[in-house]
Short mmCIF file of C-alpha atoms in Angstrom, two decimals:
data_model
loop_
_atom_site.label_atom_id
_atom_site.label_comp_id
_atom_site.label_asym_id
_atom_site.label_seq_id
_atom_site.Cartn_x
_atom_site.Cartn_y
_atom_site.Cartn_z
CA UNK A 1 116.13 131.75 120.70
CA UNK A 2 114.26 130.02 123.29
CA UNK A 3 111.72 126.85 121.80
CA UNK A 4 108.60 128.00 121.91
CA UNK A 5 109.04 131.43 119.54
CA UNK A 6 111.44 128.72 116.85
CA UNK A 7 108.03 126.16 117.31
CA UNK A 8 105.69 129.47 116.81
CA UNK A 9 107.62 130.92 113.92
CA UNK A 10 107.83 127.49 112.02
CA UNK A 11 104.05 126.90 112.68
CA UNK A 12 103.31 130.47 111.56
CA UNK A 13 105.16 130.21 108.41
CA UNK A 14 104.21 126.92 108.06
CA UNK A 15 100.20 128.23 107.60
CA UNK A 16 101.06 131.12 105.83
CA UNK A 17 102.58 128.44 103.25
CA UNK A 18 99.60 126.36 103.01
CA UNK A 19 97.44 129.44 102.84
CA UNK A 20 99.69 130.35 99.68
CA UNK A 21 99.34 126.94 98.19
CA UNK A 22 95.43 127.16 98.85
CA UNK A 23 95.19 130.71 97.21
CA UNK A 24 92.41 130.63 94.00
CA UNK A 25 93.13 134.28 93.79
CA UNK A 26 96.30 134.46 90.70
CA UNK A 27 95.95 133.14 86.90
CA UNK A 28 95.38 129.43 86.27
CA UNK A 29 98.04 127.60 85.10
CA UNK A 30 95.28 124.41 83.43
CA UNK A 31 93.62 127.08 81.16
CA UNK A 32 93.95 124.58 78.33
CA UNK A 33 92.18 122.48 80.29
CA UNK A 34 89.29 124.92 81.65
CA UNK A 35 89.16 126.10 78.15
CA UNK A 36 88.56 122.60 77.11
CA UNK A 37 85.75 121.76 79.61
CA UNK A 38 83.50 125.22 78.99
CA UNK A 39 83.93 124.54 75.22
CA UNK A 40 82.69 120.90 75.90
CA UNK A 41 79.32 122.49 78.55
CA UNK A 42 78.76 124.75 75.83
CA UNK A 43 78.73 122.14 72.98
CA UNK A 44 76.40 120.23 75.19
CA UNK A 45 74.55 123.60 76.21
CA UNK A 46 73.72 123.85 72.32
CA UNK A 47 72.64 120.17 72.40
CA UNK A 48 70.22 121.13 74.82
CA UNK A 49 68.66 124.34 73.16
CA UNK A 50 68.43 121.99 70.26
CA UNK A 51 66.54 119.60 71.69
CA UNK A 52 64.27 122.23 73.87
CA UNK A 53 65.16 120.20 76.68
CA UNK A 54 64.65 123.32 80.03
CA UNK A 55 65.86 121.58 82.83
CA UNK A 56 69.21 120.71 81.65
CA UNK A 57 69.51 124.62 79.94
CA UNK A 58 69.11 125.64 83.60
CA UNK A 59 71.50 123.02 85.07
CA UNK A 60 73.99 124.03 83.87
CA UNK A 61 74.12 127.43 85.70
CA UNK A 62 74.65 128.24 89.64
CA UNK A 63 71.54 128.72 91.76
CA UNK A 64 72.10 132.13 92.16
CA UNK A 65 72.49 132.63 88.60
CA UNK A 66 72.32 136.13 87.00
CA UNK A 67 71.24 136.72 83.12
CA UNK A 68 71.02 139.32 81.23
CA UNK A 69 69.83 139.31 77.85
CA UNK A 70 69.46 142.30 75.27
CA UNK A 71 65.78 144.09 75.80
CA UNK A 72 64.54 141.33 78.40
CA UNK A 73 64.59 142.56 82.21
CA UNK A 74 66.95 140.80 84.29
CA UNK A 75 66.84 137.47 85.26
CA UNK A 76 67.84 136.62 88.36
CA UNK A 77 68.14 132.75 89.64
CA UNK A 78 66.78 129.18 88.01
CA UNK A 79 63.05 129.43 88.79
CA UNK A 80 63.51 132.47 86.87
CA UNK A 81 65.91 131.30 84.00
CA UNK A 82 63.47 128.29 83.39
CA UNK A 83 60.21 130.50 83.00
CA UNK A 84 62.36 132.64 80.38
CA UNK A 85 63.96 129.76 78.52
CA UNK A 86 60.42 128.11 78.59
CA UNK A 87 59.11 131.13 77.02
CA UNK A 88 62.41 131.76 74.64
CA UNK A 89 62.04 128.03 73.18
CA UNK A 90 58.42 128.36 72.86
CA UNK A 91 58.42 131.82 70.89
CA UNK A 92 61.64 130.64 68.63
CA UNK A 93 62.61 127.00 68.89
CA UNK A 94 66.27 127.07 67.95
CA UNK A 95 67.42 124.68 64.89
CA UNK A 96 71.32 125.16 65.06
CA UNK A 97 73.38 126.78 67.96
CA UNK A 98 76.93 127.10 67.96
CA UNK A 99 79.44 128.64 70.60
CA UNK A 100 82.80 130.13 70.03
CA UNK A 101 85.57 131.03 72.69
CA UNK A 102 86.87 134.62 71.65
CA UNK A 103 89.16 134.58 74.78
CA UNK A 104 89.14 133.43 78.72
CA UNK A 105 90.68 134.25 81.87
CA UNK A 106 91.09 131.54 84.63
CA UNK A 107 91.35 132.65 88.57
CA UNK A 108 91.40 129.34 90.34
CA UNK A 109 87.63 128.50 90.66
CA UNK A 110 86.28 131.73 88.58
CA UNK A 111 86.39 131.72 84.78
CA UNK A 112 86.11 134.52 82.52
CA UNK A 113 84.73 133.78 79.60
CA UNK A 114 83.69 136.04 76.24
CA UNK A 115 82.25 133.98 73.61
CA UNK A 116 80.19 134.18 70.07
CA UNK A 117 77.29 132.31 68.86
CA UNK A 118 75.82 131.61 65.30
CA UNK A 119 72.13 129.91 65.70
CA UNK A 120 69.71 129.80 63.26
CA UNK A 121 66.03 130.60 64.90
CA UNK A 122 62.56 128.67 63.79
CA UNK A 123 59.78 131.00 65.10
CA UNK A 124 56.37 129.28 64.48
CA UNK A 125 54.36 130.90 61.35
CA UNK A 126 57.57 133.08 60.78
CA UNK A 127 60.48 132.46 58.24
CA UNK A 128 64.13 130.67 59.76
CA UNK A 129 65.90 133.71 61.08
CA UNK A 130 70.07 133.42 62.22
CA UNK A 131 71.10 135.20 64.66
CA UNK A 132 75.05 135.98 64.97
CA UNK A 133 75.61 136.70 68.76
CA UNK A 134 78.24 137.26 71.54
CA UNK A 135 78.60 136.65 75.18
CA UNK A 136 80.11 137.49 78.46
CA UNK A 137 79.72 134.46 80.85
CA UNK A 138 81.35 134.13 84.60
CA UNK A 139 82.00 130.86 85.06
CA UNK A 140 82.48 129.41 88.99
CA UNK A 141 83.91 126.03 89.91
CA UNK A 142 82.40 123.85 92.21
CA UNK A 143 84.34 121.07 93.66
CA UNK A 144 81.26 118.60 93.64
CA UNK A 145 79.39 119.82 90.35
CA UNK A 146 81.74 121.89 88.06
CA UNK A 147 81.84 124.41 86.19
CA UNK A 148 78.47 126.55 86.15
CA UNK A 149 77.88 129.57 84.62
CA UNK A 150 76.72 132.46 87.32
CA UNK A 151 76.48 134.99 85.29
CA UNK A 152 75.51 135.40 81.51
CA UNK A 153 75.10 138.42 79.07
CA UNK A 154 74.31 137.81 76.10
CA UNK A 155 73.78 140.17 72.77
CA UNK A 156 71.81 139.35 69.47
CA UNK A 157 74.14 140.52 66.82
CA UNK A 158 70.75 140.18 64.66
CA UNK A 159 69.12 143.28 62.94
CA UNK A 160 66.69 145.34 65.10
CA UNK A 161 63.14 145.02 63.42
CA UNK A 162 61.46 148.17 63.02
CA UNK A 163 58.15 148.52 65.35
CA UNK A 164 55.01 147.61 63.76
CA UNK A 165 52.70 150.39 62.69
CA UNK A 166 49.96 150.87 65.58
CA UNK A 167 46.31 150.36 64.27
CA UNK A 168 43.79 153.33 64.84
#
């Protein structure tokens, strides 16, 4: 076989090698550790609700970020998440939040992720309410930043309230 088809062939399979090596596309073998870093960003996501503090709720999610909640229209990117969570703190300050990892699947830089919460709610001139919830998240890794969640739906587990009786 003449050079330059042995030089071609080695080069070809040479980039088809690296291509397989670069490939984000098949299960995670570090799940223990992806596991271990969403469980710590939620720990500190709960820190934050705590604390009421907005801008670092919304940090942690992508730019293009997704949520959607039970019975609040869709929520699409951080301008947007901010004005929610602004209004969310304000109408229920949260007291305790806690996160639990029911299961997660790793592709390379994609995580996903189905969680539950138990948070007990302080609405102003209202009684402490909990609230036992669960999550889907879709995490995405980011070489520079980390893990961010990009998508997020989340469902109160608490009972619906009947609708107030309209005046006359």
């Amino acid at each position: 076989m003449p050079a330059g088809p042995r030089i071609l062939g080695k080069t070809l399979l040479g980039v088809l090698a690296a291509l397989a090596a670069c490939s984000r596309g098949g299960p995670s073998k570090d799940i223990a550790v992806v596991r271990g870093t969403v469980d710590s960003l939620l720990a500190i996501h709960a820190r934050h609700f705590r604390e009421g503090n907005v801008d670092s709720l919304v940090g942690a999610y992508t730019d293009s970020v997704v949520v959607r909640q039970q019975n609040v229209a869709t929520v699409r990117g951080q301008d947007a998440l901010r004005a929610t969570l602004v209004g969310w703190i304000k109408a229920a300050p949260i007291k305790t939040i806690a996160y639990t990892t029911d299961e997660l699947a790793v592709h390379g830089d994609t995580a996903f992720h189905i969680a539950s919460y138990k948070a007990t709610l302080e609405p102003p001139g209202s009684a402490e309410m909990t609230d036992d919830g669960r999550c889907t998240l879709l995490w995405l890794r980011d070489r520079r930043t980390g893990w961010k969640i990009h998508r997020s739906m989340c469902n109160s587990g608490a009972p619906v309230r009947p609708a107030m009786p309209s005046t006359p």
